[in-house]
Amino acid sequence: MARDVHDHSNGSLWKDRNVKSLISVAALVAILCHSLGAQEQVKLTRFTPGEVWPDTVGKPIQAHGGGVIVRGNTYYWYGEDRTVRSRTDVSCYRSTDLYNWKHEGVAFARDALPEDIRAATFIERPKAVYNAKTGKYVMWMHLEQWGYHFAQAGIAVGDRPGGPFTFVHHTRPVQYDFGYKDDDPDHQKEFGGTYRDMNLFVDDDGKAYALYASEGNWTLYIVRLNDEYTAPEMPMVEGKTWARVLVRRMREAPAPFKHGKRYHLITSGCTGWNPNPADYAVADSILGPWESKGNPCIGPEAELTFRSQSTCVLPVSGKLGCFIFMADRWTPRRLPDSRYIWLPFKIGPDGTFTIRWRDEWDLSSFDP
Ligand code: GAL
């Protein structure tokens, strides 16, 4: 009996051990599955403007004030990573379907700014383009400091879309002569060619342009760049290589695009982080004259651009006349939680377009 008991208890011990190890294996598998599950993001198949937009590992995308370029069948999205307070790195994401974005990493870190300005300077509205002549990616950004009087362009160059980009220089591309004395601090601060909200545009002929709010945001400047896209084309001649456009109209957040031979430019008013009505202008030449056509947004909250501010217009690959309006719905108190408003629009046969709100949509909405 004792032996039976012993045997029995032995068997039971054996079973117990097995059951225990089975339980631990199952627990391990469960933990693994759970953590894998947290990493494994559900594939997105639609846009949901204003909702949190997770990247391919489930982290909210950090690419505010950004822009998207396309290379081959891949889209690259650059923008402000605002997850670390008072720092803004330039992040890069990539996608082949526009819904699912993989974080490529920090394309340009604030730490890579020149030492003399590094501590005080942050980066806004970075944009990058590909230069077919040099085979390089060129990034322009608005460099700013407390008080928003630094107002300079930062230029960086990289060999790969995801970077790292190397800083080239910082500058105010145009020093428009208002006749103010050099030592006049206020006029020089505000009118000495200030460089704030910005974008880049590459025309069909390969010429690139920087578009930015200047003159203390009163007037937009459009400046043709040199062959490397790293500085203005020289010699600079107003009306030929650069132009003052939408003069004294106080427009910013420029989002240029081209359809056929016509240039279009969506802008916002200047009310800081708060939304205001968008405007779009058209021109037959990128340097103008630009004719304002009013607010392209229609429907509820159109007068606030659906509570957002333009940042870029993305031509949809392979779909002529189809574009995505990209805007930021800023949350000033929690900037990293600012949301993306992406809305589709088509240019009609008469060359006009409207943008209306959608809670959700997918690329099939471009189908005829
Ligand atoms: C907005 C601008 C943003 C940011 C903000 C700061 O006018 O579009 O990019 O600079 O002001 O208040």
CSV table of C-alpha atoms and ligand atoms in Angstrom, one decimal:
chain,number,residue,atom,x,y,z
A,1,MET,CA,0.0,0.0,0.0
A,2,ALA,CA,2.8,2.3,1.0
A,3,ARG,CA,4.4,1.4,-2.3
A,4,ASP,CA,1.1,1.9,-4.1
A,5,VAL,CA,0.8,5.2,-2.4
A,6,HIS,CA,4.4,5.9,-3.2
A,7,ASP,CA,3.9,4.7,-6.8
A,8,HIS,CA,0.7,6.6,-7.0
A,9,SER,CA,2.3,9.7,-5.6
A,10,ASN,CA,5.2,9.3,-7.9
A,11,GLY,CA,2.9,9.1,-10.9
A,12,SER,CA,1.0,12.0,-9.6
A,13,LEU,CA,4.2,14.0,-9.1
A,14,TRP,CA,5.2,13.1,-12.7
A,15,LYS,CA,1.8,14.2,-13.9
A,16,ASP,CA,2.0,17.3,-11.8
A,17,ARG,CA,5.3,18.3,-13.2
A,18,ASN,CA,4.1,17.7,-16.7
A,19,VAL,CA,0.9,19.6,-16.1
A,20,LYS,CA,3.0,22.4,-14.6
A,21,SER,CA,5.5,22.6,-17.4
A,22,LEU,CA,2.6,22.4,-19.9
A,23,ILE,CA,1.0,25.3,-18.1
A,24,SER,CA,4.3,27.3,-18.1
A,25,VAL,CA,4.7,26.6,-21.9
A,26,ALA,CA,1.1,27.7,-22.5
A,27,ALA,CA,1.7,30.8,-20.4
A,28,LEU,CA,4.9,31.6,-22.3
A,29,VAL,CA,3.1,31.1,-25.6
A,30,ALA,CA,0.2,33.3,-24.4
A,31,ILE,CA,2.6,36.1,-23.3
A,32,LEU,CA,4.5,35.8,-26.6
A,33,CYS,CA,1.3,35.9,-28.6
A,34,HIS,CA,0.1,38.8,-26.5
A,35,SER,CA,3.2,40.8,-27.0
A,36,LEU,CA,3.4,39.9,-30.7
A,37,GLY,CA,-0.3,40.9,-30.9
A,38,ALA,CA,0.6,44.3,-29.5
A,39,GLN,CA,3.2,44.7,-32.2
A,40,GLU,CA,1.2,43.2,-35.0
A,41,GLN,CA,-0.9,46.1,-36.2
A,42,VAL,CA,-4.1,45.3,-38.1
A,43,LYS,CA,-3.8,46.3,-41.7
A,44,LEU,CA,-5.6,49.6,-42.4
A,45,THR,CA,-7.8,49.8,-45.4
A,46,ARG,CA,-9.3,53.3,-45.1
A,47,PHE,CA,-8.6,56.8,-43.9
A,48,THR,CA,-10.3,58.1,-40.8
A,49,PRO,CA,-9.5,61.8,-40.7
A,50,GLY,CA,-9.1,63.2,-37.2
A,51,GLU,CA,-8.7,59.7,-35.5
A,52,VAL,CA,-5.4,58.5,-34.0
A,53,TRP,CA,-3.4,57.1,-37.0
A,54,PRO,CA,-1.2,54.2,-35.9
A,55,ASP,CA,1.9,53.2,-37.8
A,56,THR,CA,2.7,49.6,-38.6
A,57,VAL,CA,3.6,48.7,-35.0
A,58,GLY,CA,0.6,50.5,-33.6
A,59,LYS,CA,2.3,53.7,-32.4
A,60,PRO,CA,0.6,57.0,-33.4
A,61,ILE,CA,2.3,58.5,-36.4
A,62,GLN,CA,4.5,61.6,-35.6
A,63,ALA,CA,4.8,63.5,-38.9
A,64,HIS,CA,3.1,66.9,-38.2
A,65,GLY,CA,3.3,69.8,-40.6
A,66,GLY,CA,4.6,67.2,-43.1
A,67,GLY,CA,4.7,66.4,-46.7
A,68,VAL,CA,4.6,63.2,-48.8
A,69,ILE,CA,6.8,62.4,-51.8
A,70,VAL,CA,6.6,59.3,-54.1
A,71,ARG,CA,9.6,57.3,-55.4
A,72,GLY,CA,8.7,54.3,-57.6
A,73,ASN,CA,5.9,52.6,-55.8
A,74,THR,CA,6.8,53.9,-52.4
A,75,TYR,CA,5.5,57.0,-50.6
A,76,TYR,CA,7.6,58.8,-48.0
A,77,TRP,CA,6.1,61.0,-45.4
A,78,TYR,CA,8.3,63.5,-43.6
A,79,GLY,CA,7.1,65.6,-40.7
A,80,GLU,CA,7.6,66.9,-37.2
A,81,ASP,CA,8.1,64.3,-34.5
A,82,ARG,CA,6.8,66.1,-31.4
A,83,THR,CA,6.9,63.3,-28.9
A,84,VAL,CA,9.8,64.9,-27.0
A,85,ARG,CA,8.7,68.3,-25.7
A,86,SER,CA,10.7,71.3,-26.9
A,87,ARG,CA,12.4,69.0,-29.4
A,88,THR,CA,11.3,68.4,-32.9
A,89,ASP,CA,13.1,65.8,-34.9
A,90,VAL,CA,12.1,65.1,-38.6
A,91,SER,CA,10.6,61.7,-38.9
A,92,CYS,CA,10.2,59.6,-42.0
A,93,TYR,CA,7.6,57.0,-42.7
A,94,ARG,CA,7.1,54.9,-45.8
A,95,SER,CA,4.1,53.2,-47.4
A,96,THR,CA,3.1,51.5,-50.6
A,97,ASP,CA,-0.7,51.9,-50.0
A,98,LEU,CA,-1.0,55.3,-48.2
A,99,TYR,CA,-2.9,53.7,-45.3
A,100,ASN,CA,-0.2,51.7,-43.6
A,101,TRP,CA,3.0,53.6,-42.7
A,102,LYS,CA,6.2,52.0,-41.4
A,103,HIS,CA,8.4,54.3,-39.3
A,104,GLU,CA,11.8,54.6,-41.2
A,105,GLY,CA,13.2,56.5,-38.2
A,106,VAL,CA,14.5,60.0,-37.6
A,107,ALA,CA,15.6,61.4,-41.0
A,108,PHE,CA,17.0,64.5,-39.4
A,109,ALA,CA,17.5,65.0,-35.7
A,110,ARG,CA,17.5,68.4,-34.0
A,111,ASP,CA,20.8,67.2,-32.5
A,112,ALA,CA,22.3,67.4,-36.0
A,113,LEU,CA,21.8,71.1,-36.2
A,114,PRO,CA,25.0,73.2,-36.0
A,115,GLU,CA,26.2,73.6,-32.5
A,116,ASP,CA,25.9,77.3,-32.2
A,117,ILE,CA,22.1,77.2,-32.8
A,118,ARG,CA,21.3,73.6,-31.6
A,119,ALA,CA,20.1,74.3,-28.1
A,120,ALA,CA,17.8,77.2,-28.9
A,121,THR,CA,16.4,76.0,-32.2
A,122,PHE,CA,13.4,73.8,-33.1
A,123,ILE,CA,12.2,72.5,-36.5
A,124,GLU,CA,8.8,73.0,-38.1
A,125,ARG,CA,7.2,72.0,-41.4
A,126,PRO,CA,10.1,69.9,-42.9
A,127,LYS,CA,9.7,68.8,-46.5
A,128,ALA,CA,12.0,66.7,-48.6
A,129,VAL,CA,12.2,66.2,-52.4
A,130,TYR,CA,14.3,64.0,-54.7
A,131,ASN,CA,16.8,65.7,-57.0
A,132,ALA,CA,17.1,63.6,-60.2
A,133,LYS,CA,20.2,65.5,-61.3
A,134,THR,CA,22.3,64.8,-58.2
A,135,GLY,CA,20.5,61.6,-57.0
A,136,LYS,CA,20.2,63.1,-53.5
A,137,TYR,CA,17.2,63.8,-51.3
A,138,VAL,CA,17.1,67.5,-50.2
A,139,MET,CA,15.2,68.6,-47.1
A,140,TRP,CA,14.2,72.2,-46.3
A,141,MET,CA,12.8,73.1,-42.9
A,142,HIS,CA,11.6,76.2,-41.0
A,143,LEU,CA,14.1,76.7,-38.1
A,144,GLU,CA,12.7,78.6,-35.3
A,145,GLN,CA,13.5,79.8,-31.8
A,146,TRP,CA,11.5,81.1,-28.8
A,147,GLY,CA,9.6,84.2,-29.9
A,148,TYR,CA,9.5,83.1,-33.6
A,149,HIS,CA,12.0,85.7,-34.7
A,150,PHE,CA,14.8,83.4,-35.9
A,151,ALA,CA,12.7,82.6,-38.9
A,152,GLN,CA,15.3,80.9,-41.1
A,153,ALA,CA,15.4,78.0,-43.6
A,154,GLY,CA,17.5,75.0,-42.7
A,155,ILE,CA,18.7,72.8,-45.6
A,156,ALA,CA,20.0,69.2,-45.3
A,157,VAL,CA,20.9,66.5,-47.9
A,158,GLY,CA,20.7,62.8,-47.8
A,159,ASP,CA,21.5,59.8,-49.9
A,160,ARG,CA,18.5,57.7,-48.9
A,161,PRO,CA,14.9,58.8,-48.4
A,162,GLY,CA,15.0,57.7,-44.7
A,163,GLY,CA,18.2,59.7,-44.1
A,164,PRO,CA,20.2,60.4,-42.2
A,165,PHE,CA,20.3,63.9,-43.8
A,166,THR,CA,23.4,66.0,-43.3
A,167,PHE,CA,22.9,69.7,-42.5
A,168,VAL,CA,24.2,72.0,-45.2
A,169,HIS,CA,23.4,75.6,-44.0
A,170,HIS,CA,20.8,77.9,-42.6
A,171,THR,CA,19.7,81.1,-44.3
A,172,ARG,CA,17.0,83.6,-45.2
A,173,PRO,CA,16.9,83.0,-48.9
A,174,VAL,CA,15.7,86.5,-49.9
A,175,GLN,CA,16.8,89.8,-48.4
A,176,TYR,CA,14.1,92.0,-49.9
A,177,ASP,CA,15.2,95.6,-49.7
A,178,PHE,CA,12.5,97.7,-48.0
A,179,GLY,CA,15.0,100.5,-47.4
A,180,TYR,CA,15.1,99.8,-43.6
A,181,LYS,CA,18.4,100.4,-41.9
A,182,ASP,CA,20.4,97.2,-41.0
A,183,ASP,CA,20.4,98.2,-37.4
A,184,ASP,CA,16.6,98.6,-37.2
A,185,PRO,CA,15.9,95.5,-35.1
A,186,ASP,CA,12.1,95.3,-35.5
A,187,HIS,CA,12.0,95.8,-39.2
A,188,GLN,CA,14.9,93.5,-39.8
A,189,LYS,CA,13.3,90.8,-37.5
A,190,GLU,CA,10.0,91.0,-39.3
A,191,PHE,CA,10.7,92.2,-42.8
A,192,GLY,CA,14.3,91.1,-43.3
A,193,GLY,CA,13.2,88.2,-45.4
A,194,THR,CA,11.7,86.1,-42.5
A,195,TYR,CA,11.3,82.4,-43.4
A,196,ARG,CA,8.4,80.6,-41.7
A,197,ASP,CA,5.7,78.2,-42.9
A,198,MET,CA,7.1,76.5,-46.0
A,199,ASN,CA,6.9,73.9,-48.7
A,200,LEU,CA,8.9,72.7,-51.7
A,201,PHE,CA,7.7,72.1,-55.2
A,202,VAL,CA,9.5,70.4,-58.1
A,203,ASP,CA,8.1,71.3,-61.5
A,204,ASP,CA,7.9,69.0,-64.5
A,205,ASP,CA,11.2,70.5,-65.9
A,206,GLY,CA,13.1,69.5,-62.7
A,207,LYS,CA,13.3,73.0,-61.3
A,208,ALA,CA,12.5,73.2,-57.6
A,209,TYR,CA,11.0,76.1,-55.6
A,210,ALA,CA,10.8,77.0,-52.0
A,211,LEU,CA,7.5,78.6,-51.0
A,212,TYR,CA,7.3,80.3,-47.7
A,213,ALA,CA,5.6,82.9,-45.5
A,214,SER,CA,7.9,86.0,-45.4
A,215,GLU,CA,7.8,89.7,-44.4
A,216,GLY,CA,6.5,88.8,-40.9
A,217,ASN,CA,4.0,86.4,-42.6
A,218,TRP,CA,2.4,89.3,-44.6
A,219,THR,CA,3.6,88.0,-48.0
A,220,LEU,CA,4.5,84.6,-49.5
A,221,TYR,CA,7.7,84.2,-51.4
A,222,ILE,CA,8.4,81.7,-54.1
A,223,VAL,CA,12.1,81.2,-54.9
A,224,ARG,CA,13.6,79.0,-57.6
A,225,LEU,CA,16.4,76.9,-56.3
A,226,ASN,CA,19.8,76.1,-57.7
A,227,ASP,CA,20.6,72.8,-59.5
A,228,GLU,CA,21.4,71.1,-56.2
A,229,TYR,CA,18.2,72.4,-54.6
A,230,THR,CA,20.3,73.7,-51.7
A,231,ALA,CA,20.1,77.5,-52.1
A,232,PRO,CA,18.3,80.1,-54.4
A,233,GLU,CA,19.2,80.2,-58.0
A,234,MET,CA,21.7,83.0,-58.6
A,235,PRO,CA,21.6,85.8,-59.6
A,236,MET,CA,18.3,86.4,-57.9
A,237,VAL,CA,16.0,88.6,-60.0
A,238,GLU,CA,12.6,89.5,-58.7
A,239,GLY,CA,9.9,88.3,-61.1
A,240,LYS,CA,12.3,86.0,-62.9
A,241,THR,CA,13.9,83.7,-60.3
A,242,TRP,CA,11.7,84.6,-57.3
A,243,ALA,CA,8.5,86.5,-56.6
A,244,ARG,CA,6.4,88.1,-53.8
A,245,VAL,CA,2.9,86.5,-54.1
A,246,LEU,CA,-0.4,87.0,-52.4
A,247,VAL,CA,1.1,90.3,-51.3
A,248,ARG,CA,0.0,91.6,-47.8
A,249,ARG,CA,-2.6,88.8,-47.8
A,250,MET,CA,-1.2,87.2,-44.6
A,251,ARG,CA,-1.3,83.6,-45.9
A,252,GLU,CA,0.8,80.7,-44.6
A,253,ALA,CA,0.9,76.9,-44.6
A,254,PRO,CA,1.4,76.8,-48.4
A,255,ALA,CA,0.4,73.6,-50.2
A,256,PRO,CA,1.3,73.8,-53.9
A,257,PHE,CA,0.4,71.4,-56.7
A,258,LYS,CA,0.1,71.3,-60.4
A,259,HIS,CA,-2.5,69.9,-62.7
A,260,GLY,CA,-1.9,70.0,-66.5
A,261,LYS,CA,-0.2,73.4,-67.0
A,262,ARG,CA,-1.9,75.1,-64.1
A,263,TYR,CA,-0.4,75.8,-60.7
A,264,HIS,CA,-2.6,75.6,-57.6
A,265,LEU,CA,-1.8,76.8,-54.1
A,266,ILE,CA,-3.8,76.1,-51.0
A,267,THR,CA,-3.0,78.3,-48.0
A,268,SER,CA,-4.3,79.1,-44.5
A,269,GLY,CA,-4.7,82.4,-42.7
A,270,CYS,CA,-2.3,83.3,-39.9
A,271,THR,CA,-3.9,82.5,-36.6
A,272,GLY,CA,-1.2,80.4,-35.0
A,273,TRP,CA,-2.4,76.9,-34.0
A,274,ASN,CA,-6.1,77.9,-34.4
A,275,PRO,CA,-7.9,77.0,-37.6
A,276,ASN,CA,-9.2,79.5,-40.1
A,277,PRO,CA,-10.7,79.4,-43.6
A,278,ALA,CA,-8.4,78.0,-46.3
A,279,ASP,CA,-7.9,79.7,-49.6
A,280,TYR,CA,-6.7,78.5,-53.0
A,281,ALA,CA,-5.1,80.4,-55.7
A,282,VAL,CA,-4.3,79.5,-59.3
A,283,ALA,CA,-1.6,80.7,-61.7
A,284,ASP,CA,-0.3,79.9,-65.2
A,285,SER,CA,3.3,80.4,-64.0
A,286,ILE,CA,4.6,79.3,-60.6
A,287,LEU,CA,6.0,82.8,-60.0
A,288,GLY,CA,2.6,84.3,-60.6
A,289,PRO,CA,0.5,86.3,-61.0
A,290,TRP,CA,-1.6,84.2,-58.6
A,291,GLU,CA,-5.4,84.7,-58.6
A,292,SER,CA,-7.2,83.9,-55.3
A,293,LYS,CA,-10.3,81.7,-55.8
A,294,GLY,CA,-11.6,81.6,-52.2
A,295,ASN,CA,-12.1,78.7,-49.8
A,296,PRO,CA,-12.2,75.2,-51.5
A,297,CYS,CA,-13.8,73.6,-48.5
A,298,ILE,CA,-17.5,73.1,-48.4
A,299,GLY,CA,-20.0,71.8,-45.8
A,300,PRO,CA,-20.0,71.9,-42.0
A,301,GLU,CA,-16.9,73.5,-40.5
A,302,ALA,CA,-15.6,74.5,-44.0
A,303,GLU,CA,-15.0,78.0,-42.6
A,304,LEU,CA,-12.4,76.4,-40.2
A,305,THR,CA,-10.9,74.0,-42.9
A,306,PHE,CA,-12.6,71.2,-40.8
A,307,ARG,CA,-10.6,72.4,-37.8
A,308,SER,CA,-7.3,72.0,-39.5
A,309,GLN,CA,-4.5,73.8,-41.4
A,310,SER,CA,-3.1,72.8,-44.8
A,311,THR,CA,0.4,71.3,-45.0
A,312,CYS,CA,0.6,69.5,-48.4
A,313,VAL,CA,-1.4,68.3,-51.4
A,314,LEU,CA,-0.4,64.9,-52.6
A,315,PRO,CA,-1.1,63.9,-56.3
A,316,VAL,CA,-2.3,60.2,-56.2
A,317,SER,CA,0.0,58.1,-58.3
A,318,GLY,CA,-1.6,56.8,-61.5
A,319,LYS,CA,-4.9,58.7,-61.0
A,320,LEU,CA,-4.8,61.9,-63.0
A,321,GLY,CA,-6.6,64.9,-61.4
A,322,CYS,CA,-6.9,63.0,-58.1
A,323,PHE,CA,-5.3,64.6,-55.0
A,324,ILE,CA,-5.2,64.2,-51.3
A,325,PHE,CA,-5.5,67.4,-49.2
A,326,MET,CA,-3.2,66.9,-46.1
A,327,ALA,CA,-3.8,69.1,-43.1
A,328,ASP,CA,-3.0,69.2,-39.4
A,329,ARG,CA,-5.6,69.5,-36.7
A,330,TRP,CA,-3.3,71.0,-34.0
A,331,THR,CA,-3.8,70.3,-30.3
A,332,PRO,CA,-1.6,73.2,-28.9
A,333,ARG,CA,-1.6,71.8,-25.4
A,334,ARG,CA,-0.6,68.3,-26.5
A,335,LEU,CA,1.1,68.8,-29.8
A,336,PRO,CA,2.1,65.2,-30.2
A,337,ASP,CA,-1.6,64.3,-30.2
A,338,SER,CA,-2.4,66.7,-33.1
A,339,ARG,CA,-4.3,64.8,-35.7
A,340,TYR,CA,-4.1,64.4,-39.5
A,341,ILE,CA,-6.9,65.4,-41.8
A,342,TRP,CA,-6.5,63.7,-45.2
A,343,LEU,CA,-9.3,64.4,-47.6
A,344,PRO,CA,-9.7,63.4,-51.3
A,345,PHE,CA,-10.5,65.8,-54.1
A,346,LYS,CA,-10.7,65.7,-57.9
A,347,ILE,CA,-10.1,68.5,-60.3
A,348,GLY,CA,-13.1,68.9,-62.6
A,349,PRO,CA,-13.0,69.5,-66.4
A,350,ASP,CA,-13.4,73.2,-65.7
A,351,GLY,CA,-10.2,73.2,-63.5
A,352,THR,CA,-12.0,73.8,-60.2
A,353,PHE,CA,-12.3,71.6,-57.2
A,354,THR,CA,-14.0,71.5,-53.8
A,355,ILE,CA,-13.0,69.6,-50.6
A,356,ARG,CA,-15.6,68.1,-48.4
A,357,TRP,CA,-15.5,66.4,-45.0
A,358,ARG,CA,-15.6,62.6,-44.8
A,359,ASP,CA,-15.6,60.6,-41.5
A,360,GLU,CA,-13.9,57.8,-43.5
A,361,TRP,CA,-12.9,57.0,-47.0
A,362,ASP,CA,-10.6,54.9,-49.2
A,363,LEU,CA,-8.9,55.2,-52.5
A,364,SER,CA,-11.8,53.7,-54.4
A,365,SER,CA,-13.5,57.1,-53.9
A,366,PHE,CA,-11.3,58.3,-56.8
A,367,ASP,CA,-12.8,55.6,-59.1
A,368,PRO,CA,-15.0,57.1,-61.9
B,1,GAL,C1,1.2,78.5,-37.1
B,1,GAL,C2,2.1,77.7,-38.1
B,1,GAL,C3,2.6,76.4,-37.4
B,1,GAL,C4,3.3,76.9,-36.1
B,1,GAL,C5,2.4,77.7,-35.2
B,1,GAL,C6,3.0,78.2,-34.0
B,1,GAL,O1,0.9,79.7,-37.7
B,1,GAL,O2,1.4,77.3,-39.2
B,1,GAL,O3,3.5,75.7,-38.2
B,1,GAL,O4,4.4,77.7,-36.4
B,1,GAL,O5,1.9,78.8,-36.0
B,1,GAL,O6,2.1,79.1,-33.3
